[in-house]
Amino acid sequence: MRLTDINNELLITIAGLLPQEDLKTFSFVCHKFALIAHSDAVWKERLYNDYGINYKLPDEDWKDMYARKTTDPGHSKMCPHIGHVTPKILEPYAVKYQQVLNWLPKNLNCSTCGSVCKDTGLCLYVWKGNVRNRCKDCAYSYHKAVEGHGILIRMNVLQMFCFDCKRLCGESRGDSSESYHVDTLLKTLTHDSVKGREAMERRQQCIRERSLYAEQADRKSVSQGKYYFVERLWLLTWFLRLCDGKIGEGPIANDALEDPERPGKLNHRARPRGNFKGGFSIVTPFLWDYLVNTYGLAGKIYTSDDIVGPEYCELNESIVKWRLN
């Protein structure tokens, strides 16, 4: 058999195993080999062989995906293990998820240790069809026992967690291709049920609000224009709930920022940061409007326009000295 008689599928597999310099040499053999070497299918093979990644965005090339992955050798943005989870593999877990949606809170218990999970959420560990309900700790123990690369699903908040990469998958820190793959999997899991769609909407709201916090709260750029004051403990609690996959609870507790000696005025003794009542954070006008419209407001509206006068000198100085990024 001549080399040119080898079918394209086998040649793509071979080319996908070659280092970059050897792939160049491969492309010089003949016209057919050159076409194979420059085909996008080879980059798909190389991406999987080198990094274990088998997913991408629908409208991008495998070569572009490979180039992005080379900048993420530590898997902080593209998890190689989530790719082993497919809609087909998720089918038995989707059945279990739909069952759990209709359970009463008193029945949301870990089947291993018996702990109540109505607040923390029951979990599924996607590994070889095992659909047992577990708490996160028991799921991790199972993960260590089977020495697998399964993915944890927190059913109450639709979060997918990789124990090997030690992070949430498909969230704001991840690559857009990972987010797309995770969304596809979660749509399979929720099976377009009413409660499933509601859970997906809450998940998207959490991700969106976490991005707003990162970009438009307590940043140096915020302090350079007009900004609004938000009671610090409320904003911190809101953000921590978002990190846990849960929507915040209103209203904004700005009544704690009012000066007890001058009703309607911002307390001049208030200071930035600090996990104490009366501390404040600053947010952009856009984020302020979003928070008020979404969660409501208890207390007054205080902005950078309100901190004028000698009584606010120390407060203004504390903002200037505030180490904002």
PDB file of C-alpha atoms in Angstrom:
ATOM      1  CA  MET A   1       0.000   0.000   0.000  1.00  0.00           C
ATOM      2  CA  ARG A   2       1.254   3.466  -0.863  1.00  0.00           C
ATOM      3  CA  LEU A   3       1.107   6.281   1.709  1.00  0.00           C
ATOM      4  CA  THR A   4      -1.285   8.197  -0.515  1.00  0.00           C
ATOM      5  CA  ASP A   5      -3.720   5.274  -0.333  1.00  0.00           C
ATOM      6  CA  ILE A   6      -4.225   5.672   3.412  1.00  0.00           C
ATOM      7  CA  ASN A   7      -7.697   7.050   4.162  1.00  0.00           C
ATOM      8  CA  ASN A   8      -8.089  10.604   5.414  1.00  0.00           C
ATOM      9  CA  GLU A   9      -9.408   9.638   8.851  1.00  0.00           C
ATOM     10  CA  LEU A  10      -6.251   7.678   9.660  1.00  0.00           C
ATOM     11  CA  LEU A  11      -4.017  10.419   8.278  1.00  0.00           C
ATOM     12  CA  ILE A  12      -5.799  13.004  10.432  1.00  0.00           C
ATOM     13  CA  THR A  13      -5.260  10.810  13.488  1.00  0.00           C
ATOM     14  CA  ILE A  14      -1.561  10.445  12.669  1.00  0.00           C
ATOM     15  CA  ALA A  15      -1.099  14.150  11.946  1.00  0.00           C
ATOM     16  CA  GLY A  16      -2.845  15.048  15.186  1.00  0.00           C
ATOM     17  CA  LEU A  17      -0.179  13.172  17.154  1.00  0.00           C
ATOM     18  CA  LEU A  18       2.758  15.003  15.556  1.00  0.00           C
ATOM     19  CA  PRO A  19       4.665  17.903  17.132  1.00  0.00           C
ATOM     20  CA  GLN A  20       4.492  21.190  15.232  1.00  0.00           C
ATOM     21  CA  GLU A  21       7.846  20.783  13.440  1.00  0.00           C
ATOM     22  CA  ASP A  22       7.036  17.220  12.401  1.00  0.00           C
ATOM     23  CA  LEU A  23       3.644  18.343  11.148  1.00  0.00           C
ATOM     24  CA  LYS A  24       5.400  20.802   8.840  1.00  0.00           C
ATOM     25  CA  THR A  25       7.540  17.983   7.468  1.00  0.00           C
ATOM     26  CA  PHE A  26       4.390  15.855   7.083  1.00  0.00           C
ATOM     27  CA  SER A  27       2.821  18.594   4.944  1.00  0.00           C
ATOM     28  CA  PHE A  28       5.776  18.509   2.485  1.00  0.00           C
ATOM     29  CA  VAL A  29       5.264  14.853   1.518  1.00  0.00           C
ATOM     30  CA  CYS A  30       2.615  15.487  -1.134  1.00  0.00           C
ATOM     31  CA  HIS A  31      -0.410  17.602  -1.962  1.00  0.00           C
ATOM     32  CA  LYS A  32      -2.795  15.259  -0.108  1.00  0.00           C
ATOM     33  CA  PHE A  33      -0.672  15.365   3.030  1.00  0.00           C
ATOM     34  CA  ALA A  34      -0.484  19.147   2.790  1.00  0.00           C
ATOM     35  CA  LEU A  35      -4.287  19.388   2.685  1.00  0.00           C
ATOM     36  CA  ILE A  36      -4.539  17.077   5.683  1.00  0.00           C
ATOM     37  CA  ALA A  37      -1.909  19.017   7.663  1.00  0.00           C
ATOM     38  CA  HIS A  38      -3.739  22.294   7.125  1.00  0.00           C
ATOM     39  CA  SER A  39      -7.234  20.951   7.775  1.00  0.00           C
ATOM     40  CA  ASP A  40      -9.116  22.059  10.874  1.00  0.00           C
ATOM     41  CA  ALA A  41      -9.743  18.412  11.808  1.00  0.00           C
ATOM     42  CA  VAL A  42      -6.044  18.017  12.643  1.00  0.00           C
ATOM     43  CA  TRP A  43      -6.291  20.859  15.158  1.00  0.00           C
ATOM     44  CA  LYS A  44      -9.252  19.118  16.771  1.00  0.00           C
ATOM     45  CA  GLU A  45      -7.089  16.002  17.191  1.00  0.00           C
ATOM     46  CA  ARG A  46      -4.155  18.028  18.521  1.00  0.00           C
ATOM     47  CA  LEU A  47      -6.372  19.917  20.966  1.00  0.00           C
ATOM     48  CA  TYR A  48      -7.590  16.671  22.472  1.00  0.00           C
ATOM     49  CA  ASN A  49      -4.208  14.915  22.397  1.00  0.00           C
ATOM     50  CA  ASP A  50      -2.323  17.830  23.955  1.00  0.00           C
ATOM     51  CA  TYR A  51      -4.924  19.221  26.369  1.00  0.00           C
ATOM     52  CA  GLY A  52      -7.857  16.808  26.586  1.00  0.00           C
ATOM     53  CA  ILE A  53     -10.289  19.438  25.251  1.00  0.00           C
ATOM     54  CA  ASN A  54     -13.043  18.258  22.894  1.00  0.00           C
ATOM     55  CA  TYR A  55     -15.427  21.236  22.820  1.00  0.00           C
ATOM     56  CA  LYS A  56     -15.520  24.695  21.216  1.00  0.00           C
ATOM     57  CA  LEU A  57     -17.926  27.416  20.196  1.00  0.00           C
ATOM     58  CA  PRO A  58     -20.125  26.502  17.205  1.00  0.00           C
ATOM     59  CA  ASP A  59     -18.811  29.295  14.991  1.00  0.00           C
ATOM     60  CA  GLU A  60     -15.073  29.035  15.676  1.00  0.00           C
ATOM     61  CA  ASP A  61     -12.322  26.892  14.201  1.00  0.00           C
ATOM     62  CA  TRP A  62     -10.496  24.190  16.150  1.00  0.00           C
ATOM     63  CA  LYS A  63      -7.239  25.945  15.293  1.00  0.00           C
ATOM     64  CA  ASP A  64      -8.424  29.131  17.023  1.00  0.00           C
ATOM     65  CA  MET A  65      -9.551  27.106  20.019  1.00  0.00           C
ATOM     66  CA  TYR A  66      -6.150  25.403  20.168  1.00  0.00           C
ATOM     67  CA  ALA A  67      -4.408  28.771  20.124  1.00  0.00           C
ATOM     68  CA  ARG A  68      -6.513  30.008  23.067  1.00  0.00           C
ATOM     69  CA  LYS A  69      -5.900  26.835  25.032  1.00  0.00           C
ATOM     70  CA  THR A  70      -2.123  27.228  24.751  1.00  0.00           C
ATOM     71  CA  THR A  71      -2.504  30.313  26.982  1.00  0.00           C
ATOM     72  CA  ASP A  72      -4.330  28.242  29.627  1.00  0.00           C
ATOM     73  CA  PRO A  73      -2.012  25.332  30.513  1.00  0.00           C
ATOM     74  CA  GLY A  74      -3.287  25.231  34.111  1.00  0.00           C
ATOM     75  CA  HIS A  75      -6.933  24.660  33.075  1.00  0.00           C
ATOM     76  CA  SER A  76      -8.098  27.795  34.900  1.00  0.00           C
ATOM     77  CA  LYS A  77     -10.426  28.734  32.010  1.00  0.00           C
ATOM     78  CA  MET A  78     -10.955  25.526  30.016  1.00  0.00           C
ATOM     79  CA  CYS A  79     -11.579  22.341  31.971  1.00  0.00           C
ATOM     80  CA  PRO A  80     -10.573  19.165  30.099  1.00  0.00           C
ATOM     81  CA  HIS A  81     -12.785  16.962  32.300  1.00  0.00           C
ATOM     82  CA  ILE A  82     -16.097  18.697  31.561  1.00  0.00           C
ATOM     83  CA  GLY A  83     -15.721  17.628  27.931  1.00  0.00           C
ATOM     84  CA  HIS A  84     -16.157  13.990  28.908  1.00  0.00           C
ATOM     85  CA  VAL A  85     -19.692  14.828  30.022  1.00  0.00           C
ATOM     86  CA  THR A  86     -22.071  14.733  27.059  1.00  0.00           C
ATOM     87  CA  PRO A  87     -25.855  15.148  26.738  1.00  0.00           C
ATOM     88  CA  LYS A  88     -26.094  11.369  26.244  1.00  0.00           C
ATOM     89  CA  ILE A  89     -24.171  10.677  29.452  1.00  0.00           C
ATOM     90  CA  LEU A  90     -26.393  13.158  31.322  1.00  0.00           C
ATOM     91  CA  GLU A  91     -29.669  11.438  30.431  1.00  0.00           C
ATOM     92  CA  PRO A  92     -29.967   9.282  33.604  1.00  0.00           C
ATOM     93  CA  TYR A  93     -28.952  12.278  35.734  1.00  0.00           C
ATOM     94  CA  ALA A  94     -31.638  14.394  34.053  1.00  0.00           C
ATOM     95  CA  VAL A  95     -34.239  11.859  35.212  1.00  0.00           C
ATOM     96  CA  LYS A  96     -32.950  12.104  38.790  1.00  0.00           C
ATOM     97  CA  TYR A  97     -32.866  15.910  38.631  1.00  0.00           C
ATOM     98  CA  GLN A  98     -36.494  16.094  37.534  1.00  0.00           C
ATOM     99  CA  GLN A  99     -37.463  13.830  40.452  1.00  0.00           C
ATOM    100  CA  VAL A 100     -35.591  15.940  43.014  1.00  0.00           C
ATOM    101  CA  LEU A 101     -37.262  19.142  41.755  1.00  0.00           C
ATOM    102  CA  ASN A 102     -40.573  17.907  43.137  1.00  0.00           C
ATOM    103  CA  TRP A 103     -39.307  16.666  46.490  1.00  0.00           C
ATOM    104  CA  LEU A 104     -40.288  18.393  49.720  1.00  0.00           C
ATOM    105  CA  PRO A 105     -37.437  20.191  51.552  1.00  0.00           C
ATOM    106  CA  LYS A 106     -37.541  17.622  54.374  1.00  0.00           C
ATOM    107  CA  ASN A 107     -36.663  14.877  51.891  1.00  0.00           C
ATOM    108  CA  LEU A 108     -33.561  16.600  50.483  1.00  0.00           C
ATOM    109  CA  ASN A 109     -31.100  14.455  52.417  1.00  0.00           C
ATOM    110  CA  CYS A 110     -27.747  12.962  51.436  1.00  0.00           C
ATOM    111  CA  SER A 111     -28.213   9.248  50.734  1.00  0.00           C
ATOM    112  CA  THR A 112     -24.735   8.526  52.125  1.00  0.00           C
ATOM    113  CA  CYS A 113     -24.448  10.456  55.405  1.00  0.00           C
ATOM    114  CA  GLY A 114     -28.087  11.506  55.834  1.00  0.00           C
ATOM    115  CA  SER A 115     -27.326  15.214  56.263  1.00  0.00           C
ATOM    116  CA  VAL A 116     -30.068  17.709  55.393  1.00  0.00           C
ATOM    117  CA  CYS A 117     -29.254  19.526  52.125  1.00  0.00           C
ATOM    118  CA  LYS A 118     -32.254  21.807  51.624  1.00  0.00           C
ATOM    119  CA  ASP A 119     -30.005  24.903  51.896  1.00  0.00           C
ATOM    120  CA  THR A 120     -26.659  23.678  50.551  1.00  0.00           C
ATOM    121  CA  GLY A 121     -28.295  21.586  47.832  1.00  0.00           C
ATOM    122  CA  LEU A 122     -28.151  17.927  46.886  1.00  0.00           C
ATOM    123  CA  CYS A 123     -25.400  16.977  44.459  1.00  0.00           C
ATOM    124  CA  LEU A 124     -24.907  14.496  41.663  1.00  0.00           C
ATOM    125  CA  TYR A 125     -21.427  13.206  40.841  1.00  0.00           C
ATOM    126  CA  VAL A 126     -21.399  12.433  37.125  1.00  0.00           C
ATOM    127  CA  TRP A 127     -19.361   9.256  36.862  1.00  0.00           C
ATOM    128  CA  LYS A 128     -20.246   6.027  35.069  1.00  0.00           C
ATOM    129  CA  GLY A 129     -23.994   6.381  35.501  1.00  0.00           C
ATOM    130  CA  ASN A 130     -23.962   6.604  39.310  1.00  0.00           C
ATOM    131  CA  VAL A 131     -27.011   8.757  40.130  1.00  0.00           C
ATOM    132  CA  ARG A 132     -26.947   8.609  43.919  1.00  0.00           C
ATOM    133  CA  ASN A 133     -27.851  11.846  45.752  1.00  0.00           C
ATOM    134  CA  ARG A 134     -24.989  13.134  47.872  1.00  0.00           C
ATOM    135  CA  CYS A 135     -23.921  16.200  49.796  1.00  0.00           C
ATOM    136  CA  LYS A 136     -20.805  17.918  48.462  1.00  0.00           C
ATOM    137  CA  ASP A 137     -18.523  16.325  51.100  1.00  0.00           C
ATOM    138  CA  CYS A 138     -19.729  12.800  50.346  1.00  0.00           C
ATOM    139  CA  ALA A 139     -19.432  13.477  46.607  1.00  0.00           C
ATOM    140  CA  TYR A 140     -15.812  14.479  47.136  1.00  0.00           C
ATOM    141  CA  SER A 141     -15.148  11.325  49.168  1.00  0.00           C
ATOM    142  CA  TYR A 142     -16.637   9.263  46.345  1.00  0.00           C
ATOM    143  CA  HIS A 143     -14.517  11.179  43.825  1.00  0.00           C
ATOM    144  CA  LYS A 144     -11.357  10.272  45.763  1.00  0.00           C
ATOM    145  CA  ALA A 145     -12.423   6.645  46.184  1.00  0.00           C
ATOM    146  CA  VAL A 146     -13.077   5.964  42.490  1.00  0.00           C
ATOM    147  CA  GLU A 147     -10.065   8.038  41.345  1.00  0.00           C
ATOM    148  CA  GLY A 148     -12.188   9.396  38.529  1.00  0.00           C
ATOM    149  CA  HIS A 149     -12.535  12.726  36.786  1.00  0.00           C
ATOM    150  CA  GLY A 150     -16.251  13.154  37.325  1.00  0.00           C
ATOM    151  CA  ILE A 151     -18.086  16.458  37.531  1.00  0.00           C
ATOM    152  CA  LEU A 152     -20.168  17.567  40.514  1.00  0.00           C
ATOM    153  CA  ILE A 153     -23.591  19.104  39.871  1.00  0.00           C
ATOM    154  CA  ARG A 154     -25.238  21.146  42.648  1.00  0.00           C
ATOM    155  CA  MET A 155     -28.859  20.623  41.714  1.00  0.00           C
ATOM    156  CA  ASN A 156     -30.420  23.542  43.605  1.00  0.00           C
ATOM    157  CA  VAL A 157     -28.287  26.210  41.891  1.00  0.00           C
ATOM    158  CA  LEU A 158     -27.177  24.397  38.696  1.00  0.00           C
ATOM    159  CA  GLN A 159     -23.462  24.749  39.349  1.00  0.00           C
ATOM    160  CA  MET A 160     -20.974  22.310  37.812  1.00  0.00           C
ATOM    161  CA  PHE A 161     -17.762  21.839  39.779  1.00  0.00           C
ATOM    162  CA  CYS A 162     -14.576  20.012  38.798  1.00  0.00           C
ATOM    163  CA  PHE A 163     -12.686  18.598  41.794  1.00  0.00           C
ATOM    164  CA  ASP A 164      -9.530  18.121  39.699  1.00  0.00           C
ATOM    165  CA  CYS A 165      -9.457  21.711  38.419  1.00  0.00           C
ATOM    166  CA  LYS A 166     -10.741  22.917  41.820  1.00  0.00           C
ATOM    167  CA  ARG A 167     -13.214  25.405  40.380  1.00  0.00           C
ATOM    168  CA  LEU A 168     -16.688  25.989  39.008  1.00  0.00           C
ATOM    169  CA  CYS A 169     -17.061  25.321  35.296  1.00  0.00           C
ATOM    170  CA  GLY A 170     -18.902  27.573  32.858  1.00  0.00           C
ATOM    171  CA  GLU A 171     -18.910  30.586  35.152  1.00  0.00           C
ATOM    172  CA  SER A 172     -17.674  34.123  34.520  1.00  0.00           C
ATOM    173  CA  ARG A 173     -13.986  33.223  34.965  1.00  0.00           C
ATOM    174  CA  GLY A 174     -14.102  30.468  32.363  1.00  0.00           C
ATOM    175  CA  ASP A 175     -13.606  30.633  28.622  1.00  0.00           C
ATOM    176  CA  SER A 176     -16.658  31.302  26.437  1.00  0.00           C
ATOM    177  CA  SER A 177     -16.342  27.829  24.888  1.00  0.00           C
ATOM    178  CA  GLU A 178     -16.510  26.202  28.316  1.00  0.00           C
ATOM    179  CA  SER A 179     -19.535  28.321  29.221  1.00  0.00           C
ATOM    180  CA  TYR A 180     -21.300  27.293  26.009  1.00  0.00           C
ATOM    181  CA  HIS A 181     -20.617  23.597  26.670  1.00  0.00           C
ATOM    182  CA  VAL A 182     -21.839  23.826  30.271  1.00  0.00           C
ATOM    183  CA  ASP A 183     -25.011  25.666  29.206  1.00  0.00           C
ATOM    184  CA  THR A 184     -25.705  22.907  26.667  1.00  0.00           C
ATOM    185  CA  LEU A 185     -25.306  20.273  29.378  1.00  0.00           C
ATOM    186  CA  LEU A 186     -27.523  22.115  31.857  1.00  0.00           C
ATOM    187  CA  LYS A 187     -30.274  22.493  29.270  1.00  0.00           C
ATOM    188  CA  THR A 188     -30.147  18.718  28.876  1.00  0.00           C
ATOM    189  CA  LEU A 189     -30.302  18.301  32.636  1.00  0.00           C
ATOM    190  CA  THR A 190     -33.266  20.641  33.150  1.00  0.00           C
ATOM    191  CA  HIS A 191     -35.049  19.125  30.131  1.00  0.00           C
ATOM    192  CA  ASP A 192     -36.873  22.398  29.410  1.00  0.00           C
ATOM    193  CA  SER A 193     -39.180  21.923  32.399  1.00  0.00           C
ATOM    194  CA  VAL A 194     -40.816  24.979  33.986  1.00  0.00           C
ATOM    195  CA  LYS A 195     -38.793  24.709  37.199  1.00  0.00           C
ATOM    196  CA  GLY A 196     -35.686  23.919  35.186  1.00  0.00           C
ATOM    197  CA  ARG A 197     -36.081  27.071  33.073  1.00  0.00           C
ATOM    198  CA  GLU A 198     -36.567  29.127  36.217  1.00  0.00           C
ATOM    199  CA  ALA A 199     -33.385  27.640  37.687  1.00  0.00           C
ATOM    200  CA  MET A 200     -31.473  28.453  34.478  1.00  0.00           C
ATOM    201  CA  GLU A 201     -32.723  32.053  34.604  1.00  0.00           C
ATOM    202  CA  ARG A 202     -31.567  32.394  38.232  1.00  0.00           C
ATOM    203  CA  ARG A 203     -28.178  30.977  37.282  1.00  0.00           C
ATOM    204  CA  GLN A 204     -27.752  33.468  34.461  1.00  0.00           C
ATOM    205  CA  GLN A 205     -28.789  36.299  36.775  1.00  0.00           C
ATOM    206  CA  CYS A 206     -26.146  35.255  39.319  1.00  0.00           C
ATOM    207  CA  ILE A 207     -23.416  35.178  36.683  1.00  0.00           C
ATOM    208  CA  ARG A 208     -24.507  38.541  35.275  1.00  0.00           C
ATOM    209  CA  GLU A 209     -24.609  40.201  38.703  1.00  0.00           C
ATOM    210  CA  ARG A 210     -21.195  38.821  39.683  1.00  0.00           C
ATOM    211  CA  SER A 211     -19.759  40.444  36.558  1.00  0.00           C
ATOM    212  CA  LEU A 212     -21.446  43.735  37.474  1.00  0.00           C
ATOM    213  CA  TYR A 213     -19.915  43.600  40.941  1.00  0.00           C
ATOM    214  CA  ALA A 214     -16.437  42.886  39.578  1.00  0.00           C
ATOM    215  CA  GLU A 215     -16.605  45.759  37.078  1.00  0.00           C
ATOM    216  CA  GLN A 216     -18.735  48.417  38.742  1.00  0.00           C
ATOM    217  CA  ALA A 217     -18.287  48.222  42.516  1.00  0.00           C
ATOM    218  CA  ASP A 218     -15.353  49.352  44.664  1.00  0.00           C
ATOM    219  CA  ARG A 219     -13.096  50.012  41.674  1.00  0.00           C
ATOM    220  CA  LYS A 220     -10.736  52.942  41.124  1.00  0.00           C
ATOM    221  CA  SER A 221     -12.603  53.805  37.931  1.00  0.00           C
ATOM    222  CA  VAL A 222     -15.840  54.099  39.936  1.00  0.00           C
ATOM    223  CA  SER A 223     -14.360  56.754  42.246  1.00  0.00           C
ATOM    224  CA  GLN A 224     -13.322  58.923  39.290  1.00  0.00           C
ATOM    225  CA  GLY A 225     -16.878  59.840  38.328  1.00  0.00           C
ATOM    226  CA  LYS A 226     -20.211  60.211  40.062  1.00  0.00           C
ATOM    227  CA  TYR A 227     -20.886  57.237  42.322  1.00  0.00           C
ATOM    228  CA  TYR A 228     -23.472  55.989  44.802  1.00  0.00           C
ATOM    229  CA  PHE A 229     -23.008  54.718  48.348  1.00  0.00           C
ATOM    230  CA  VAL A 230     -24.243  51.237  49.288  1.00  0.00           C
ATOM    231  CA  GLU A 231     -24.216  49.851  52.820  1.00  0.00           C
ATOM    232  CA  ARG A 232     -21.195  47.550  52.910  1.00  0.00           C
ATOM    233  CA  LEU A 233     -22.629  44.530  54.741  1.00  0.00           C
ATOM    234  CA  TRP A 234     -25.601  44.369  52.404  1.00  0.00           C
ATOM    235  CA  LEU A 235     -23.392  44.476  49.301  1.00  0.00           C
ATOM    236  CA  LEU A 236     -21.018  41.864  50.732  1.00  0.00           C
ATOM    237  CA  THR A 237     -23.897  39.529  51.626  1.00  0.00           C
ATOM    238  CA  TRP A 238     -25.360  40.023  48.142  1.00  0.00           C
ATOM    239  CA  PHE A 239     -22.074  39.106  46.490  1.00  0.00           C
ATOM    240  CA  LEU A 240     -21.439  36.049  48.689  1.00  0.00           C
ATOM    241  CA  ARG A 241     -24.900  34.718  47.869  1.00  0.00           C
ATOM    242  CA  LEU A 242     -24.158  35.156  44.162  1.00  0.00           C
ATOM    243  CA  CYS A 243     -20.926  33.175  44.558  1.00  0.00           C
ATOM    244  CA  ASP A 244     -23.000  30.408  46.134  1.00  0.00           C
ATOM    245  CA  GLY A 245     -25.314  30.440  43.122  1.00  0.00           C
ATOM    246  CA  LYS A 246     -28.177  32.198  44.905  1.00  0.00           C
ATOM    247  CA  ILE A 247     -29.978  35.464  44.163  1.00  0.00           C
ATOM    248  CA  GLY A 248     -29.480  38.279  46.658  1.00  0.00           C
ATOM    249  CA  GLU A 249     -32.120  39.426  49.121  1.00  0.00           C
ATOM    250  CA  GLY A 250     -33.430  42.986  49.345  1.00  0.00           C
ATOM    251  CA  PRO A 251     -33.900  45.704  50.075  1.00  0.00           C
ATOM    252  CA  ILE A 252     -30.581  47.589  50.066  1.00  0.00           C
ATOM    253  CA  ALA A 253     -29.982  48.506  53.725  1.00  0.00           C
ATOM    254  CA  ASN A 254     -28.947  52.125  53.221  1.00  0.00           C
ATOM    255  CA  ASP A 255     -30.834  53.212  56.333  1.00  0.00           C
ATOM    256  CA  ALA A 256     -27.691  52.153  58.240  1.00  0.00           C
ATOM    257  CA  LEU A 257     -25.744  54.947  56.494  1.00  0.00           C
ATOM    258  CA  GLU A 258     -27.949  57.760  57.789  1.00  0.00           C
ATOM    259  CA  ASP A 259     -26.447  60.211  60.277  1.00  0.00           C
ATOM    260  CA  PRO A 260     -28.381  59.742  63.554  1.00  0.00           C
ATOM    261  CA  GLU A 261     -27.812  63.408  64.403  1.00  0.00           C
ATOM    262  CA  ARG A 262     -28.826  64.756  60.979  1.00  0.00           C
ATOM    263  CA  PRO A 263     -31.749  62.832  59.495  1.00  0.00           C
ATOM    264  CA  GLY A 264     -31.575  62.461  55.726  1.00  0.00           C
ATOM    265  CA  LYS A 265     -27.817  63.064  55.600  1.00  0.00           C
ATOM    266  CA  LEU A 266     -25.008  60.558  55.042  1.00  0.00           C
ATOM    267  CA  ASN A 267     -23.196  59.773  58.278  1.00  0.00           C
ATOM    268  CA  HIS A 268     -19.868  61.620  58.089  1.00  0.00           C
ATOM    269  CA  ARG A 269     -18.335  58.952  60.330  1.00  0.00           C
ATOM    270  CA  ALA A 270     -18.992  56.216  57.754  1.00  0.00           C
ATOM    271  CA  ARG A 271     -15.902  54.671  56.188  1.00  0.00           C
ATOM    272  CA  PRO A 272     -15.211  52.493  53.117  1.00  0.00           C
ATOM    273  CA  ARG A 273     -14.829  48.737  53.283  1.00  0.00           C
ATOM    274  CA  GLY A 274     -14.913  47.051  56.660  1.00  0.00           C
ATOM    275  CA  ASN A 275     -17.286  44.250  57.639  1.00  0.00           C
ATOM    276  CA  PHE A 276     -19.209  46.389  60.087  1.00  0.00           C
ATOM    277  CA  LYS A 277     -22.541  48.152  60.152  1.00  0.00           C
ATOM    278  CA  GLY A 278     -22.241  51.633  58.734  1.00  0.00           C
ATOM    279  CA  GLY A 279     -19.361  50.856  56.411  1.00  0.00           C
ATOM    280  CA  PHE A 280     -19.935  51.612  52.764  1.00  0.00           C
ATOM    281  CA  SER A 281     -19.064  50.546  49.239  1.00  0.00           C
ATOM    282  CA  ILE A 282     -19.312  52.666  46.109  1.00  0.00           C
ATOM    283  CA  VAL A 283     -20.991  51.675  42.850  1.00  0.00           C
ATOM    284  CA  THR A 284     -21.592  53.187  39.428  1.00  0.00           C
ATOM    285  CA  PRO A 285     -24.915  54.868  38.570  1.00  0.00           C
ATOM    286  CA  PHE A 286     -25.711  51.906  36.294  1.00  0.00           C
ATOM    287  CA  LEU A 287     -25.186  49.309  39.023  1.00  0.00           C
ATOM    288  CA  TRP A 288     -27.084  51.448  41.523  1.00  0.00           C
ATOM    289  CA  ASP A 289     -30.128  51.670  39.259  1.00  0.00           C
ATOM    290  CA  TYR A 290     -29.959  47.920  38.648  1.00  0.00           C
ATOM    291  CA  LEU A 291     -29.765  47.070  42.363  1.00  0.00           C
ATOM    292  CA  VAL A 292     -32.614  49.403  43.316  1.00  0.00           C
ATOM    293  CA  ASN A 293     -34.864  48.155  40.517  1.00  0.00           C
ATOM    294  CA  THR A 294     -34.071  44.515  41.341  1.00  0.00           C
ATOM    295  CA  TYR A 295     -33.946  44.499  45.135  1.00  0.00           C
ATOM    296  CA  GLY A 296     -35.519  47.746  46.334  1.00  0.00           C
ATOM    297  CA  LEU A 297     -34.169  50.353  48.750  1.00  0.00           C
ATOM    298  CA  ALA A 298     -34.518  50.938  52.485  1.00  0.00           C
ATOM    299  CA  GLY A 299     -33.184  54.364  53.436  1.00  0.00           C
ATOM    300  CA  LYS A 300     -31.976  57.322  51.434  1.00  0.00           C
ATOM    301  CA  ILE A 301     -30.005  57.730  48.226  1.00  0.00           C
ATOM    302  CA  TYR A 302     -26.475  59.005  48.868  1.00  0.00           C
ATOM    303  CA  THR A 303     -24.076  60.000  46.090  1.00  0.00           C
ATOM    304  CA  SER A 304     -20.661  61.590  45.692  1.00  0.00           C
ATOM    305  CA  ASP A 305     -22.483  64.927  45.283  1.00  0.00           C
ATOM    306  CA  ASP A 306     -23.616  64.708  48.923  1.00  0.00           C
ATOM    307  CA  ILE A 307     -20.172  64.580  50.566  1.00  0.00           C
ATOM    308  CA  VAL A 308     -19.343  68.285  50.432  1.00  0.00           C
ATOM    309  CA  GLY A 309     -18.607  70.494  53.409  1.00  0.00           C
ATOM    310  CA  PRO A 310     -16.020  70.441  56.198  1.00  0.00           C
ATOM    311  CA  GLU A 311     -17.740  67.623  58.084  1.00  0.00           C
ATOM    312  CA  TYR A 312     -16.970  65.244  55.198  1.00  0.00           C
ATOM    313  CA  CYS A 313     -13.236  66.013  54.944  1.00  0.00           C
ATOM    314  CA  GLU A 314     -12.150  62.810  56.722  1.00  0.00           C
ATOM    315  CA  LEU A 315     -14.633  60.690  54.771  1.00  0.00           C
ATOM    316  CA  ASN A 316     -13.338  62.088  51.475  1.00  0.00           C
ATOM    317  CA  GLU A 317      -9.759  61.525  52.603  1.00  0.00           C
ATOM    318  CA  SER A 318     -10.537  57.894  53.441  1.00  0.00           C
ATOM    319  CA  ILE A 319     -11.834  57.370  49.910  1.00  0.00           C
ATOM    320  CA  VAL A 320      -8.686  58.915  48.429  1.00  0.00           C
ATOM    321  CA  LYS A 321      -6.517  56.598  50.568  1.00  0.00           C
ATOM    322  CA  TRP A 322      -8.684  53.598  49.744  1.00  0.00           C
ATOM    323  CA  ARG A 323      -6.567  51.088  47.803  1.00  0.00           C
ATOM    324  CA  LEU A 324      -8.821  50.464  44.848  1.00  0.00           C
ATOM    325  CA  ASN A 325      -7.771  48.478  41.782  1.00  0.00           C
TER     326      ASN A 325
END
